[in-house]
Structures are given as structure tokens and as C-alpha cells.
């Protein structure tokens, strides 16, 4: 509890209530508004721009300073020194693993590296060319049929089993979505490979053949998963928390997060960025698109720019941009026309008064698509990759919520419809 207090009083009456302030470790303290209904009013905050929906110890973001911490560790340091599975362990357990704990965790994940044959049958129901996000959302929801009797959300061991199953199975399902979308046979998971190499081999490998995935692409893929792992109470994580608050099956909750992530304002932006860069096509067209982005009458937005929280650089975008340069140079693609357009677009936007005044900077989605395209991933798969990385964040928040006292989420509204009226006689 902070020593600060607020008083809410109504002008002209003696209505006044005291609102306590709860202190946070970092960032803004919060005003406990539980007593506000005593005034006869609700608070009103469409889009939740000023609302803390929960307590969490997993991730901290300082949007003004461009800071992102996972359990206190800066994303830049995790990107430089850790890997995706170690970061998964950190997000779930709150501490970095010892060498033996990391080895045990990796073995646990490998022990769940399979999907039921019913999943292949389920996937075959989609016509070839179905959007991979549609397939992923459905097949993860379908897992709630398989794991409906071994998931007691009130049991900590069952919850950890769910956490480990999802981290292990998401890359397999994601690769299956790509292979089915492309009309290719599935490539089996291979426990001799690292998490990222196994994923790329399932995506691009040949059934039964040894992996030929390069270490450069493996490192880039692992970094992409790591940078997407978690991001506080974003739209999809909030969706998972809200659906989880009713005690729903966790696989159904993750499917709801996948659905929320798909939108172009959220995780779908990475595919939209690449489509935008391809539509721009040449640096000489950039000014035209900048004008369109500033034109209120034109629905066009500069995809990969702007963020609800970051009013400074998205630290993930900086790391992604460095990795972009490395991967494309390693692949001899440093002159990739899309990369050149992206860099020029960023430079122009960052000097333009509109973007400066509105504090619109590149976000995590701006460069990720260029790396994924260089790796050979098709744009339809970009948000599937985002979902595969973010699953650990979703399920960590789900587990954190269920590990503590919680209530079902049930927001209220500002009603602007008809007053009561009678059905015509
Ligand atoms: C992700 O929340 C998270 O943490 C998300 C995420 C995560 O890891 O989970 O970080 C991942 O979703 C990143 C964001 C990806 N989306 C995009 O790149 C799509 C393009 N960006 C926008 O649509 C927008 O910036 C949002 C959705 C990201 C943020 O929207 P807000 O906070 O609701 O801001 P807004 O729409 O109210 O915009 C404020 C102003 C508006 O102008 P005014 O009405 O004040 O005159 O800025 C303008 C907007 O028109 N604006 C843009 C713009 N983004 C905002 N103008 C042009 N191009 C843009 N991209």
C-alpha cells in the first residue's frame, strides 16, 4: 500500500470517498477504484488505456524509456545471453534456471514433442491454402477435446503439465499449418535438434532426411521466438486472462489468445508490414505512403509503427533490426529491396513531424517480417510464428492468475441505448 491517497468528491454534495493507492515495484502506482460504484458511477476507459487489469510479476514495460524487463532482466540482455527455452523457464518460474534445471526443462519439453494422430486427421479437414492462423486457432482449441480430463485448473501440477505441453506442441502445430497450407507432407519432430532448429526442420525439411538447417537461421529463429515471448497485458494476453478467469479449459483459452493476436492492429501487423513494403515496391513511392498514413480520410496506417505503450523505440524492434542486418548479410541478402525500403521508410517517418508529434516509432512487427521472409517463411505464417513465441507469455499469465486468488472478469458499460419501453399492444 502506498502512503498516497485520492479522494473522489462530487461538486455540490457531501459525497466523497477515499481511494487508496497501491504501490508498484516499478512504473505507475495504481488507484484502487473498488469503491467508485458507491458514487453511483462507473469509471469509463474504452481500450483500457488507463486501467491496470491485474497484478503481475512477469513483465514490466516503461513505454517512455523503451524498457522491457522479463522477471527484471532487460530484453536486450536476454537476447544477447539467453535463448528461447531458458527465457520460457524464466517467465514461468520467475528465476533463470541452473544448468541442471535448464537441462531437465529441455528434456521435459522434448518428452511432450508429439501431437496425437487425431490432430493430423483434424488438419486434413482444412482445404489446402486455408490461412495458417485459422488452422492454428482451430487445432489448439481442438486440443481441449484431447486434454479435457487431465486439466484441473485448480491443480498446480496439472497447470504445469499444460504449460509444458503447449510450449512443446505449438511449434509442431505451427509447422503442420505451414506444410498443410503448402500441400507438403509433414516432417516429424526430432528430439536430437534444438527447439528452433527442430521447428525450422519441420517447416522446411524433407521427411526422413537429416536436418540441413543452418546455425545462422536457427539463431535468428530462436531470437524471434524470444523477442515475442511476452509483453505484459496486451490484447491477446488480456484475452487469455479473461477467458481463463471463468475456469475454462486452458487450450480453449490459448485459442482465444490466438484469435485476438490475428488482428492487423496486433500480431497480424507483421504480415501487414511485409504486404505494405511490397505495395510500396520502390523507395520513390515512400513519400506517397507517408502522406496516406497522415491523411485522416485515408484508412491507411503505417504498419509496424506506433504502440499503445511505447512512446519511444520498442526495444525489441532495435534488437530485431540488428538481427535483420546480420541474417541478411549472412545470406547475402543485405541488398534486399524490402530491407532498403524499410530502413528508408523508418528514417523518413522518424524525421516527419506527424510521427514525431504522435510518438510513432517502429514496433516489434516492423522488422520481424523481413527476417522471417529471409528465413523462407511465407507472410501468411508470420503471425503463427508470433503466436508460437507468445504462447509461453499467455500460459505464464494464465498460470500466474490461477496460482493466486482471482475473480471472473466482468467489466461494466456506459449504456446509451433506449430507456425501458413497452412492447406494442
Ligand atoms: C503489437 O500491446 C502490445 O504490447 C502489442 C505488442 C505485443 O507484443 O503484444 O507489442 C504487439 O501488437 C504491436 C503493434 C502492431 N500494430 C501495428 O503496427 C499496426 C499499426 N499501428 C497502429 O494501428 C497503432 O499504432 C496501434 C494499434 C499499435 C496503437 O494504437 P492506439 O494506441 O490505440 O493509438 P491510436 O490508434 O489511438 O493512435 C493515436 C494517433 C491517432 O491519430 P489521432 O486520431 O490522434 O490524430 O496516432 C495515429 C492515429 O491515427 N496513429 C497512426 C499509426 N498509429 C497510430 N497513424 C499512422 N500510422 C500508424 N501506424
mmCIF file of N, CA and C and ligand atoms in Angstrom, residues 61 230-231 234-236 261 264-267 269 273 293-294 296 300-311 314 316 354-355 358 360 363-365 386 390, ligand 1:
data_model
loop_
_atom_site.group_PDB
_atom_site.id
_atom_site.type_symbol
_atom_site.label_atom_id
_atom_site.label_comp_id
_atom_site.label_asym_id
_atom_site.label_seq_id
_atom_site.Cartn_x
_atom_site.Cartn_y
_atom_site.Cartn_z
ATOM 1 N N UNK A 61 7.017 -3.015 -18.584
ATOM 2 C CA UNK A 61 7.318 -2.163 -19.740
ATOM 3 C C UNK A 61 7.307 -0.701 -19.286
ATOM 4 N N UNK A 230 6.736 -12.524 -24.422
ATOM 5 C CA UNK A 230 5.712 -11.936 -23.550
ATOM 6 C C UNK A 230 5.748 -10.418 -23.633
ATOM 7 N N UNK A 231 4.623 -9.813 -23.327
ATOM 8 C CA UNK A 231 4.592 -8.342 -23.390
ATOM 9 C C UNK A 231 3.499 -7.758 -22.514
ATOM 10 N N UNK A 234 -1.061 -7.082 -23.065
ATOM 11 C CA UNK A 234 -1.511 -6.740 -24.424
ATOM 12 C C UNK A 234 -2.860 -7.403 -24.707
ATOM 13 N N UNK A 235 -3.427 -7.096 -25.875
ATOM 14 C CA UNK A 235 -4.793 -7.545 -26.164
ATOM 15 C C UNK A 235 -4.945 -9.061 -26.072
ATOM 16 N N UNK A 236 -4.013 -9.804 -26.635
ATOM 17 C CA UNK A 236 -4.179 -11.276 -26.644
ATOM 18 C C UNK A 236 -3.938 -11.867 -25.257
ATOM 19 N N UNK A 261 -4.758 -12.244 -31.313
ATOM 20 C CA UNK A 261 -3.460 -11.858 -31.885
ATOM 21 C C UNK A 261 -3.548 -11.641 -33.389
ATOM 22 N N UNK A 264 -4.792 -7.195 -37.501
ATOM 23 C CA UNK A 264 -3.680 -6.384 -38.016
ATOM 24 C C UNK A 264 -3.247 -5.279 -37.049
ATOM 25 N N UNK A 265 -4.094 -4.936 -36.083
ATOM 26 C CA UNK A 265 -3.672 -3.915 -35.117
ATOM 27 C C UNK A 265 -2.755 -4.533 -34.059
ATOM 28 N N UNK A 266 -2.706 -5.851 -34.030
ATOM 29 C CA UNK A 266 -1.919 -6.577 -33.015
ATOM 30 C C UNK A 266 -0.903 -7.471 -33.718
ATOM 31 N N UNK A 267 -0.929 -8.731 -33.520
ATOM 32 C CA UNK A 267 0.110 -9.600 -34.074
ATOM 33 C C UNK A 267 0.027 -9.780 -35.574
ATOM 34 N N UNK A 269 0.080 -7.548 -37.597
ATOM 35 C CA UNK A 269 0.772 -6.415 -38.233
ATOM 36 C C UNK A 269 2.009 -6.879 -38.995
ATOM 37 N N UNK A 273 2.917 -5.569 -42.505
ATOM 38 C CA UNK A 273 4.121 -4.779 -42.805
ATOM 39 C C UNK A 273 4.734 -5.244 -44.114
ATOM 40 N N UNK A 293 -0.578 7.794 -44.748
ATOM 41 C CA UNK A 293 -0.623 7.437 -43.315
ATOM 42 C C UNK A 293 -1.065 8.638 -42.475
ATOM 43 N N UNK A 294 -0.789 9.846 -42.979
ATOM 44 C CA UNK A 294 -1.136 11.062 -42.209
ATOM 45 C C UNK A 294 -2.533 11.583 -42.550
ATOM 46 N N UNK A 296 -6.236 11.618 -42.493
ATOM 47 C CA UNK A 296 -7.330 11.083 -41.679
ATOM 48 C C UNK A 296 -8.404 10.425 -42.544
ATOM 49 N N UNK A 300 -5.473 4.173 -44.367
ATOM 50 C CA UNK A 300 -4.154 3.529 -44.345
ATOM 51 C C UNK A 300 -3.351 3.930 -43.108
ATOM 52 N N UNK A 301 -2.709 2.976 -42.491
ATOM 53 C CA UNK A 301 -1.775 3.241 -41.395
ATOM 54 C C UNK A 301 -0.435 2.634 -41.743
ATOM 55 N N UNK A 302 0.643 3.266 -41.250
ATOM 56 C CA UNK A 302 1.973 2.720 -41.489
ATOM 57 C C UNK A 302 2.136 1.501 -40.587
ATOM 58 N N UNK A 303 1.987 0.324 -41.164
ATOM 59 C CA UNK A 303 2.009 -0.885 -40.362
ATOM 60 C C UNK A 303 3.395 -1.109 -39.770
ATOM 61 N N UNK A 304 3.425 -1.578 -38.528
ATOM 62 C CA UNK A 304 4.703 -1.757 -37.839
ATOM 63 C C UNK A 304 5.151 -0.515 -37.116
ATOM 64 N N UNK A 305 4.285 0.561 -37.203
ATOM 65 C CA UNK A 305 4.613 1.797 -36.469
ATOM 66 C C UNK A 305 3.552 2.061 -35.408
ATOM 67 N N UNK A 306 3.991 2.629 -34.318
ATOM 68 C CA UNK A 306 3.078 3.013 -33.249
ATOM 69 C C UNK A 306 2.892 1.909 -32.237
ATOM 70 N N UNK A 307 2.476 2.305 -31.047
ATOM 71 C CA UNK A 307 2.260 1.323 -29.976
ATOM 72 C C UNK A 307 1.474 1.990 -28.862
ATOM 73 N N UNK A 308 0.567 1.241 -28.233
ATOM 74 C CA UNK A 308 -0.227 1.799 -27.157
ATOM 75 C C UNK A 308 0.667 2.215 -25.985
ATOM 76 N N UNK A 309 1.728 1.454 -25.741
ATOM 77 C CA UNK A 309 2.544 1.752 -24.552
ATOM 78 C C UNK A 309 3.851 2.463 -24.925
ATOM 79 N N UNK A 310 4.551 1.943 -25.956
ATOM 80 C CA UNK A 310 5.850 2.544 -26.289
ATOM 81 C C UNK A 310 5.668 3.909 -26.943
ATOM 82 N N UNK A 311 6.116 4.934 -26.300
ATOM 83 C CA UNK A 311 6.124 6.278 -26.909
ATOM 84 C C UNK A 311 7.585 6.662 -27.147
ATOM 85 N N UNK A 314 10.550 0.784 -29.498
ATOM 86 C CA UNK A 314 10.265 -0.546 -28.967
ATOM 87 C C UNK A 314 11.609 -1.274 -28.906
ATOM 88 N N UNK A 316 12.458 -4.170 -28.623
ATOM 89 C CA UNK A 316 12.502 -5.401 -29.429
ATOM 90 C C UNK A 316 12.794 -5.082 -30.896
ATOM 91 N N UNK A 354 4.600 14.590 -38.122
ATOM 92 C CA UNK A 354 3.395 13.835 -37.715
ATOM 93 C C UNK A 354 3.788 12.684 -36.801
ATOM 94 N N UNK A 355 4.793 11.908 -37.216
ATOM 95 C CA UNK A 355 5.182 10.722 -36.445
ATOM 96 C C UNK A 355 5.894 11.130 -35.166
ATOM 97 N N UNK A 358 3.215 12.470 -32.712
ATOM 98 C CA UNK A 358 2.359 11.391 -32.177
ATOM 99 C C UNK A 358 3.187 10.267 -31.543
ATOM 100 N N UNK A 360 5.250 8.025 -32.808
ATOM 101 C CA UNK A 360 5.068 6.746 -33.509
ATOM 102 C C UNK A 360 6.428 6.222 -33.939
ATOM 103 N N UNK A 363 7.658 -0.725 -34.196
ATOM 104 C CA UNK A 363 7.435 -1.696 -33.123
ATOM 105 C C UNK A 363 7.987 -3.050 -33.533
ATOM 106 N N UNK A 364 7.751 -4.043 -32.711
ATOM 107 C CA UNK A 364 8.355 -5.366 -32.901
ATOM 108 C C UNK A 364 8.032 -5.946 -34.269
ATOM 109 N N UNK A 365 6.899 -5.517 -34.849
ATOM 110 C CA UNK A 365 6.470 -6.133 -36.116
ATOM 111 C C UNK A 365 7.147 -5.529 -37.334
ATOM 112 N N UNK A 386 4.574 -15.583 -34.443
ATOM 113 C CA UNK A 386 4.353 -14.701 -33.283
ATOM 114 C C UNK A 386 3.612 -15.495 -32.193
ATOM 115 N N UNK A 390 4.667 -16.359 -28.455
ATOM 116 C CA UNK A 390 3.879 -15.725 -27.372
ATOM 117 C C UNK A 390 3.133 -16.706 -26.489
HETATM 118 C C1 LIG B 1 1.731 -5.379 -31.313
HETATM 119 O O1 LIG B 1 0.101 -4.071 -26.822
HETATM 120 C C2 LIG B 1 1.174 -4.714 -27.139
HETATM 121 O O2 LIG B 1 2.057 -4.888 -26.347
HETATM 122 C C3 LIG B 1 1.205 -5.295 -28.550
HETATM 123 C C4 LIG B 1 2.501 -5.944 -28.982
HETATM 124 C C5 LIG B 1 2.802 -7.220 -28.216
HETATM 125 O O3 LIG B 1 3.980 -7.604 -28.172
HETATM 126 O O4 LIG B 1 1.831 -7.883 -27.748
HETATM 127 O O5 LIG B 1 3.570 -5.015 -28.821
HETATM 128 C C6 LIG B 1 2.440 -6.362 -30.460
HETATM 129 O O6 LIG B 1 0.557 -5.512 -31.487
HETATM 130 C C7 LIG B 1 2.486 -4.191 -31.873
HETATM 131 C C8 LIG B 1 1.559 -3.221 -32.676
HETATM 132 C C9 LIG B 1 1.364 -3.793 -34.071
HETATM 133 N N1 LIG B 1 0.359 -2.986 -34.815
HETATM 134 C C10 LIG B 1 0.715 -2.189 -35.837
HETATM 135 O O7 LIG B 1 1.875 -1.966 -36.191
HETATM 136 C C11 LIG B 1 -0.470 -1.571 -36.584
HETATM 137 C C12 LIG B 1 -0.205 -0.081 -36.829
HETATM 138 N N2 LIG B 1 -0.228 0.625 -35.553
HETATM 139 C C13 LIG B 1 -1.473 1.137 -35.104
HETATM 140 O O8 LIG B 1 -2.643 0.715 -35.640
HETATM 141 C C14 LIG B 1 -1.476 1.693 -33.691
HETATM 142 O O9 LIG B 1 -0.325 2.413 -33.529
HETATM 143 C C15 LIG B 1 -1.633 0.685 -32.550
HETATM 144 C C16 LIG B 1 -2.830 -0.163 -32.743
HETATM 145 C C17 LIG B 1 -0.412 -0.166 -32.436
HETATM 146 C C18 LIG B 1 -1.807 1.507 -31.266
HETATM 147 O O10 LIG B 1 -2.999 2.148 -31.361
HETATM 148 P P1 LIG B 1 -3.536 3.133 -30.182
HETATM 149 O O11 LIG B 1 -2.645 3.108 -29.003
HETATM 150 O O12 LIG B 1 -4.989 2.842 -29.988
HETATM 151 O O13 LIG B 1 -3.321 4.552 -30.802
HETATM 152 P P2 LIG B 1 -4.391 5.271 -31.710
HETATM 153 O O14 LIG B 1 -4.926 4.336 -32.736
HETATM 154 O O15 LIG B 1 -5.343 5.985 -30.801
HETATM 155 O O16 LIG B 1 -3.467 6.364 -32.486
HETATM 156 C C19 LIG B 1 -3.090 7.575 -31.852
HETATM 157 C C20 LIG B 1 -2.867 8.555 -33.001
HETATM 158 C C21 LIG B 1 -4.061 8.598 -33.975
HETATM 159 O O17 LIG B 1 -4.074 9.871 -34.563
HETATM 160 P P3 LIG B 1 -5.145 10.986 -33.934
HETATM 161 O O18 LIG B 1 -6.515 10.359 -34.031
HETATM 162 O O19 LIG B 1 -4.680 11.205 -32.507
HETATM 163 O O20 LIG B 1 -4.967 12.202 -34.838
HETATM 164 O O21 LIG B 1 -1.740 8.125 -33.804
HETATM 165 C C22 LIG B 1 -2.185 7.772 -35.108
HETATM 166 C C23 LIG B 1 -3.676 7.591 -35.039
HETATM 167 O O22 LIG B 1 -4.298 7.899 -36.292
HETATM 168 N N3 LIG B 1 -1.507 6.521 -35.463
HETATM 169 C C24 LIG B 1 -1.031 6.231 -36.661
HETATM 170 C C25 LIG B 1 -0.448 4.958 -36.530
HETATM 171 N N4 LIG B 1 -0.615 4.516 -35.275
HETATM 172 C C26 LIG B 1 -1.282 5.483 -34.619
HETATM 173 N N5 LIG B 1 -1.025 6.916 -37.833
HETATM 174 C C27 LIG B 1 -0.419 6.306 -38.876
HETATM 175 N N6 LIG B 1 0.162 5.091 -38.840
HETATM 176 C C28 LIG B 1 0.168 4.389 -37.670
HETATM 177 N N7 LIG B 1 0.738 3.193 -37.619
#
